[in-house]
mmCIF file of C-alpha atoms in Angstrom:
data_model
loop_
_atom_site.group_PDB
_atom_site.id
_atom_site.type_symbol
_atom_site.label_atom_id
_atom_site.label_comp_id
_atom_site.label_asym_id
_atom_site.label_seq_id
_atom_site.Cartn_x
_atom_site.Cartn_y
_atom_site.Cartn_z
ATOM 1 C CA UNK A 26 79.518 -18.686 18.756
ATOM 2 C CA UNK A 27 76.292 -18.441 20.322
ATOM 3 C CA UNK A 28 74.751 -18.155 24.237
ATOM 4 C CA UNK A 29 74.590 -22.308 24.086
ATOM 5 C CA UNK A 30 78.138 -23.155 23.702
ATOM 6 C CA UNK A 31 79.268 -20.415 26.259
ATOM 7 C CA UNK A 32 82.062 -21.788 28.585
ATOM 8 C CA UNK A 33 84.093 -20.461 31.555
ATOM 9 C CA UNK A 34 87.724 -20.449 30.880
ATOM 10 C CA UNK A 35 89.397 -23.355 31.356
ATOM 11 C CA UNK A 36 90.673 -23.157 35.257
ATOM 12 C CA UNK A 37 88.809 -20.648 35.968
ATOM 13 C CA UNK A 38 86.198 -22.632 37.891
ATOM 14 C CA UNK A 39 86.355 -25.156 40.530
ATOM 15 C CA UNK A 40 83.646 -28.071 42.156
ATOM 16 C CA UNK A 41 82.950 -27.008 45.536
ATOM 17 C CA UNK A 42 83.778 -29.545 48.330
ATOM 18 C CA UNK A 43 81.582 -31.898 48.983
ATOM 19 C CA UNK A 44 81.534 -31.992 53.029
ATOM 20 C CA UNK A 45 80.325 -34.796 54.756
ATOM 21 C CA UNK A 46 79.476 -37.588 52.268
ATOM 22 C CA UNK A 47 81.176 -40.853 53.648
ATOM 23 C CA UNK A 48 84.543 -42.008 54.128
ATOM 24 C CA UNK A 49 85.566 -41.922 50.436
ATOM 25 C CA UNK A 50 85.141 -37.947 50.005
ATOM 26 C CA UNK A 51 88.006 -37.579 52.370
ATOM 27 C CA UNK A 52 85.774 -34.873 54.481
ATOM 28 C CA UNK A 53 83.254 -37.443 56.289
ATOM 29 C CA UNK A 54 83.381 -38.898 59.767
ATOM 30 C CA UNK A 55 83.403 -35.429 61.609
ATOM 31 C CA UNK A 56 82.978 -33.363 58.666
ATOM 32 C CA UNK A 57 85.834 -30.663 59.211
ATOM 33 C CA UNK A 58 84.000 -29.608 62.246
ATOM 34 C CA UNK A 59 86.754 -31.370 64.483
ATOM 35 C CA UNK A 60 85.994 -34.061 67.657
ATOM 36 C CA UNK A 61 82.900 -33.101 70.367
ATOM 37 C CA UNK A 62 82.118 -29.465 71.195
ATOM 38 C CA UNK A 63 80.058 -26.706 70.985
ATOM 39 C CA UNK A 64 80.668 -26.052 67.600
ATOM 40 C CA UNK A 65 80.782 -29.574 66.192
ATOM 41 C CA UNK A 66 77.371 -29.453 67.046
ATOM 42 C CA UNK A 67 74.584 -29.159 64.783
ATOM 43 C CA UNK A 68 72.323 -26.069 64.480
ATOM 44 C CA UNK A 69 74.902 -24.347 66.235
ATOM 45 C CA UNK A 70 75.414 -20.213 65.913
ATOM 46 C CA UNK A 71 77.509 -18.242 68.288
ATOM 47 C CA UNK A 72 75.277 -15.014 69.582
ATOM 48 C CA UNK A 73 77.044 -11.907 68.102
ATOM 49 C CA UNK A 74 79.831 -10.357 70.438
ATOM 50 C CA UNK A 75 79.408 -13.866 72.556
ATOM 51 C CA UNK A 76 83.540 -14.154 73.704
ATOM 52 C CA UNK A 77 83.077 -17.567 74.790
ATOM 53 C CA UNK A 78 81.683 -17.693 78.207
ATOM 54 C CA UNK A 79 83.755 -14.366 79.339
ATOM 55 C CA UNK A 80 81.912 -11.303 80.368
ATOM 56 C CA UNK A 81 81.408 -9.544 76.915
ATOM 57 C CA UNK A 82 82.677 -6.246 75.859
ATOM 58 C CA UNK A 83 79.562 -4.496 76.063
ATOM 59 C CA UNK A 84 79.055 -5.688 79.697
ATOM 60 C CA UNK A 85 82.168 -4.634 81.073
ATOM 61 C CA UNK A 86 81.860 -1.274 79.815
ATOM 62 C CA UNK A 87 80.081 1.256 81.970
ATOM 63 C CA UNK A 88 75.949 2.783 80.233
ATOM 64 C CA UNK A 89 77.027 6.530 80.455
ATOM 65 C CA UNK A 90 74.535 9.398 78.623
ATOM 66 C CA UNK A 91 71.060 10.755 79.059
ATOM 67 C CA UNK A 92 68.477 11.213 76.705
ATOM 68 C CA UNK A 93 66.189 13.953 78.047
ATOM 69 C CA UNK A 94 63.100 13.047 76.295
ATOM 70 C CA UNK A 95 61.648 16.835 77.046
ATOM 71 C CA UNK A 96 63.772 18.282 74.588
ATOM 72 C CA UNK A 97 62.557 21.585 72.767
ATOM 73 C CA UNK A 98 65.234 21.733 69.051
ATOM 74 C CA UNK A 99 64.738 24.848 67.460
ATOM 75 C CA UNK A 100 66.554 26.128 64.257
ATOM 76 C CA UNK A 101 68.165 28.703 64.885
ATOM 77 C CA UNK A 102 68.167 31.959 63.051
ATOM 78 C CA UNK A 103 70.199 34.916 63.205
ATOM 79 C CA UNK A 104 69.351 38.393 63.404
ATOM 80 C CA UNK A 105 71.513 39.734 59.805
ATOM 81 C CA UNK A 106 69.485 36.521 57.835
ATOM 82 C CA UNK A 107 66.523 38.151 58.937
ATOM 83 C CA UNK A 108 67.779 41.454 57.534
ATOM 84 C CA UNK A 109 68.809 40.064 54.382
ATOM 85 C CA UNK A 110 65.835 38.243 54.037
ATOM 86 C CA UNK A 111 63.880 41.989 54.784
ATOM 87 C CA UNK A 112 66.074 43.304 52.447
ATOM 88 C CA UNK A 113 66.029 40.917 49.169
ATOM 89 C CA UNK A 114 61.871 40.612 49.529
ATOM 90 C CA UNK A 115 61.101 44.083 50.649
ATOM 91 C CA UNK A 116 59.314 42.335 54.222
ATOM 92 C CA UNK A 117 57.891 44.738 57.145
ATOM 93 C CA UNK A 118 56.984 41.167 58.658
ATOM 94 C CA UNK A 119 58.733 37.766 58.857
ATOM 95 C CA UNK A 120 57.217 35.209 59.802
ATOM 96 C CA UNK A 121 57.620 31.319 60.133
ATOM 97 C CA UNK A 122 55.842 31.075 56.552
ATOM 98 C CA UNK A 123 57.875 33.291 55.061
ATOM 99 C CA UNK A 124 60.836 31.553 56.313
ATOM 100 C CA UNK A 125 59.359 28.156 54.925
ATOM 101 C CA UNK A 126 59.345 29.987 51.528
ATOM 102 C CA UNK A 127 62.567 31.219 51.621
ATOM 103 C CA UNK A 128 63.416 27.535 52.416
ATOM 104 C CA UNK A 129 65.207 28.402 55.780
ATOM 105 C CA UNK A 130 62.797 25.831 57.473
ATOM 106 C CA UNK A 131 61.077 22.772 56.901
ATOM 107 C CA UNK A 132 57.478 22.767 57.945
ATOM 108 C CA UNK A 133 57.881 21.369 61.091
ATOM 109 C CA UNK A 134 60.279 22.932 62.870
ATOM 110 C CA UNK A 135 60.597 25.316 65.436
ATOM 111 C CA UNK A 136 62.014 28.857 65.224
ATOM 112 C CA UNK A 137 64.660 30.554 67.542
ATOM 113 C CA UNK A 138 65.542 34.070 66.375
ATOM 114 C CA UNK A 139 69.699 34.195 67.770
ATOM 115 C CA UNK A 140 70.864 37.931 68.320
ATOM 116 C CA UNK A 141 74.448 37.590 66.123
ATOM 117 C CA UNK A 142 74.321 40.561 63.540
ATOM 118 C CA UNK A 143 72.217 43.982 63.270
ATOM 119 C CA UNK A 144 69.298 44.614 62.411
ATOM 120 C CA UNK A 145 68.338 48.026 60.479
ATOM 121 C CA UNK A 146 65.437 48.390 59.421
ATOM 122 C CA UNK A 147 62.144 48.227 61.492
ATOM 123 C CA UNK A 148 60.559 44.059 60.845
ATOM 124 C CA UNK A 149 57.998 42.632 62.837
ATOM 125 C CA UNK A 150 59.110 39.327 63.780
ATOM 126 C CA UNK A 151 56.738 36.259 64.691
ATOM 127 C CA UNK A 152 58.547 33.332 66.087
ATOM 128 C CA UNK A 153 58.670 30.149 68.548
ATOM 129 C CA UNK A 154 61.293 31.903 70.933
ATOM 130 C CA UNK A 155 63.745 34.600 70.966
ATOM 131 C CA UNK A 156 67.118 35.403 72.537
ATOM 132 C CA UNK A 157 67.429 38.061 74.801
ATOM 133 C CA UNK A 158 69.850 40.245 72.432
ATOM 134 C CA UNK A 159 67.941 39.584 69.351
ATOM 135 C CA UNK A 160 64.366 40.873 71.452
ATOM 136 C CA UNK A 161 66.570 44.076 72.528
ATOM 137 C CA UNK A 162 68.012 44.664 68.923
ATOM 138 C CA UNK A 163 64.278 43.955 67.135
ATOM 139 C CA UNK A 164 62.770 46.341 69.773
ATOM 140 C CA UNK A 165 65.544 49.172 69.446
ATOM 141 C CA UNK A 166 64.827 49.461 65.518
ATOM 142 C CA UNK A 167 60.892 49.708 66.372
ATOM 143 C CA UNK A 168 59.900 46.185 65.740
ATOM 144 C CA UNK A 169 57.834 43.532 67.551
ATOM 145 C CA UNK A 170 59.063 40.352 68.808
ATOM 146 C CA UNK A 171 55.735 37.947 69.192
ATOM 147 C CA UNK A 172 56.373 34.778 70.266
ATOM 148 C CA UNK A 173 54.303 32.035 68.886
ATOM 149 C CA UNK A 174 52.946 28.469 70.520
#
């Protein structure tokens, strides 16, 4: 046996029908495609969600939303990842670099420092914006909040 006298198994395939070549194929005259109409037409393709000539699905329902195009997205951080991160490093200061490093950020992002968890030991904190409870609890322990921007 060799790649030249490779065969399919017997059955297994089948000649595809021939659609449209005269009277003797059985399938000429109209082809399968029926008598007149749209579709019996050549070079014919229906436009997707086209029902036909009634008022589409995507017309009858009403737009709804709003995209405010303003939109300032900030990752948000919370106060006891800050202190862990202070903690594990041995930080007086946290930056948004040092949260790059630790991999809490990508570069791009912006920084919101969230108030959920304590804080205990005095960190100076640079960031794009603040909560009102994390400010309090960062200035409480002797820290600086600085906002950045």
């Amino acid at each position: 046996m060799s790649l030249s006298n490779l065969r399919p198994a017997e059955g297994s395939t089948k000649t595809a029908k021939r659609i449209g070549r005269g009277p003797g194929s059985g399938l000429g005259g109209t082809s399968t495609k029926g008598h007149k109409g749209q579709k019996s037409r050549s070079g014919y393709s229906r436009k997707i969600g086209f029902e036909g000539g009634q008022m589409p699905l995507q017309r009858r329902l009403p737009k709804f939303g709003f995209k405010n195009i303003n939109r300032v997205e900030y990752k948000a951080i919370n106060l006891d990842v800050l202190q862990r991160l202070a903690d594990s490093k041995k930080l007086t200061k946290i930056d948004v670099q040092t949260l790059i490093d630790a991999g809490f950020l990508s570069g791009n992002q912006l920084v919101k420092i969230l108030g959920n968890g304590a804080l205990t030991t005095k960190v100076d904190v640079e960031a794009h914006a603040f909560s009102k409870s994390a400010e309090a609890a960062i200035q409480a322990i002797g820290g600086t909040a600085t906002k950045l921007k």
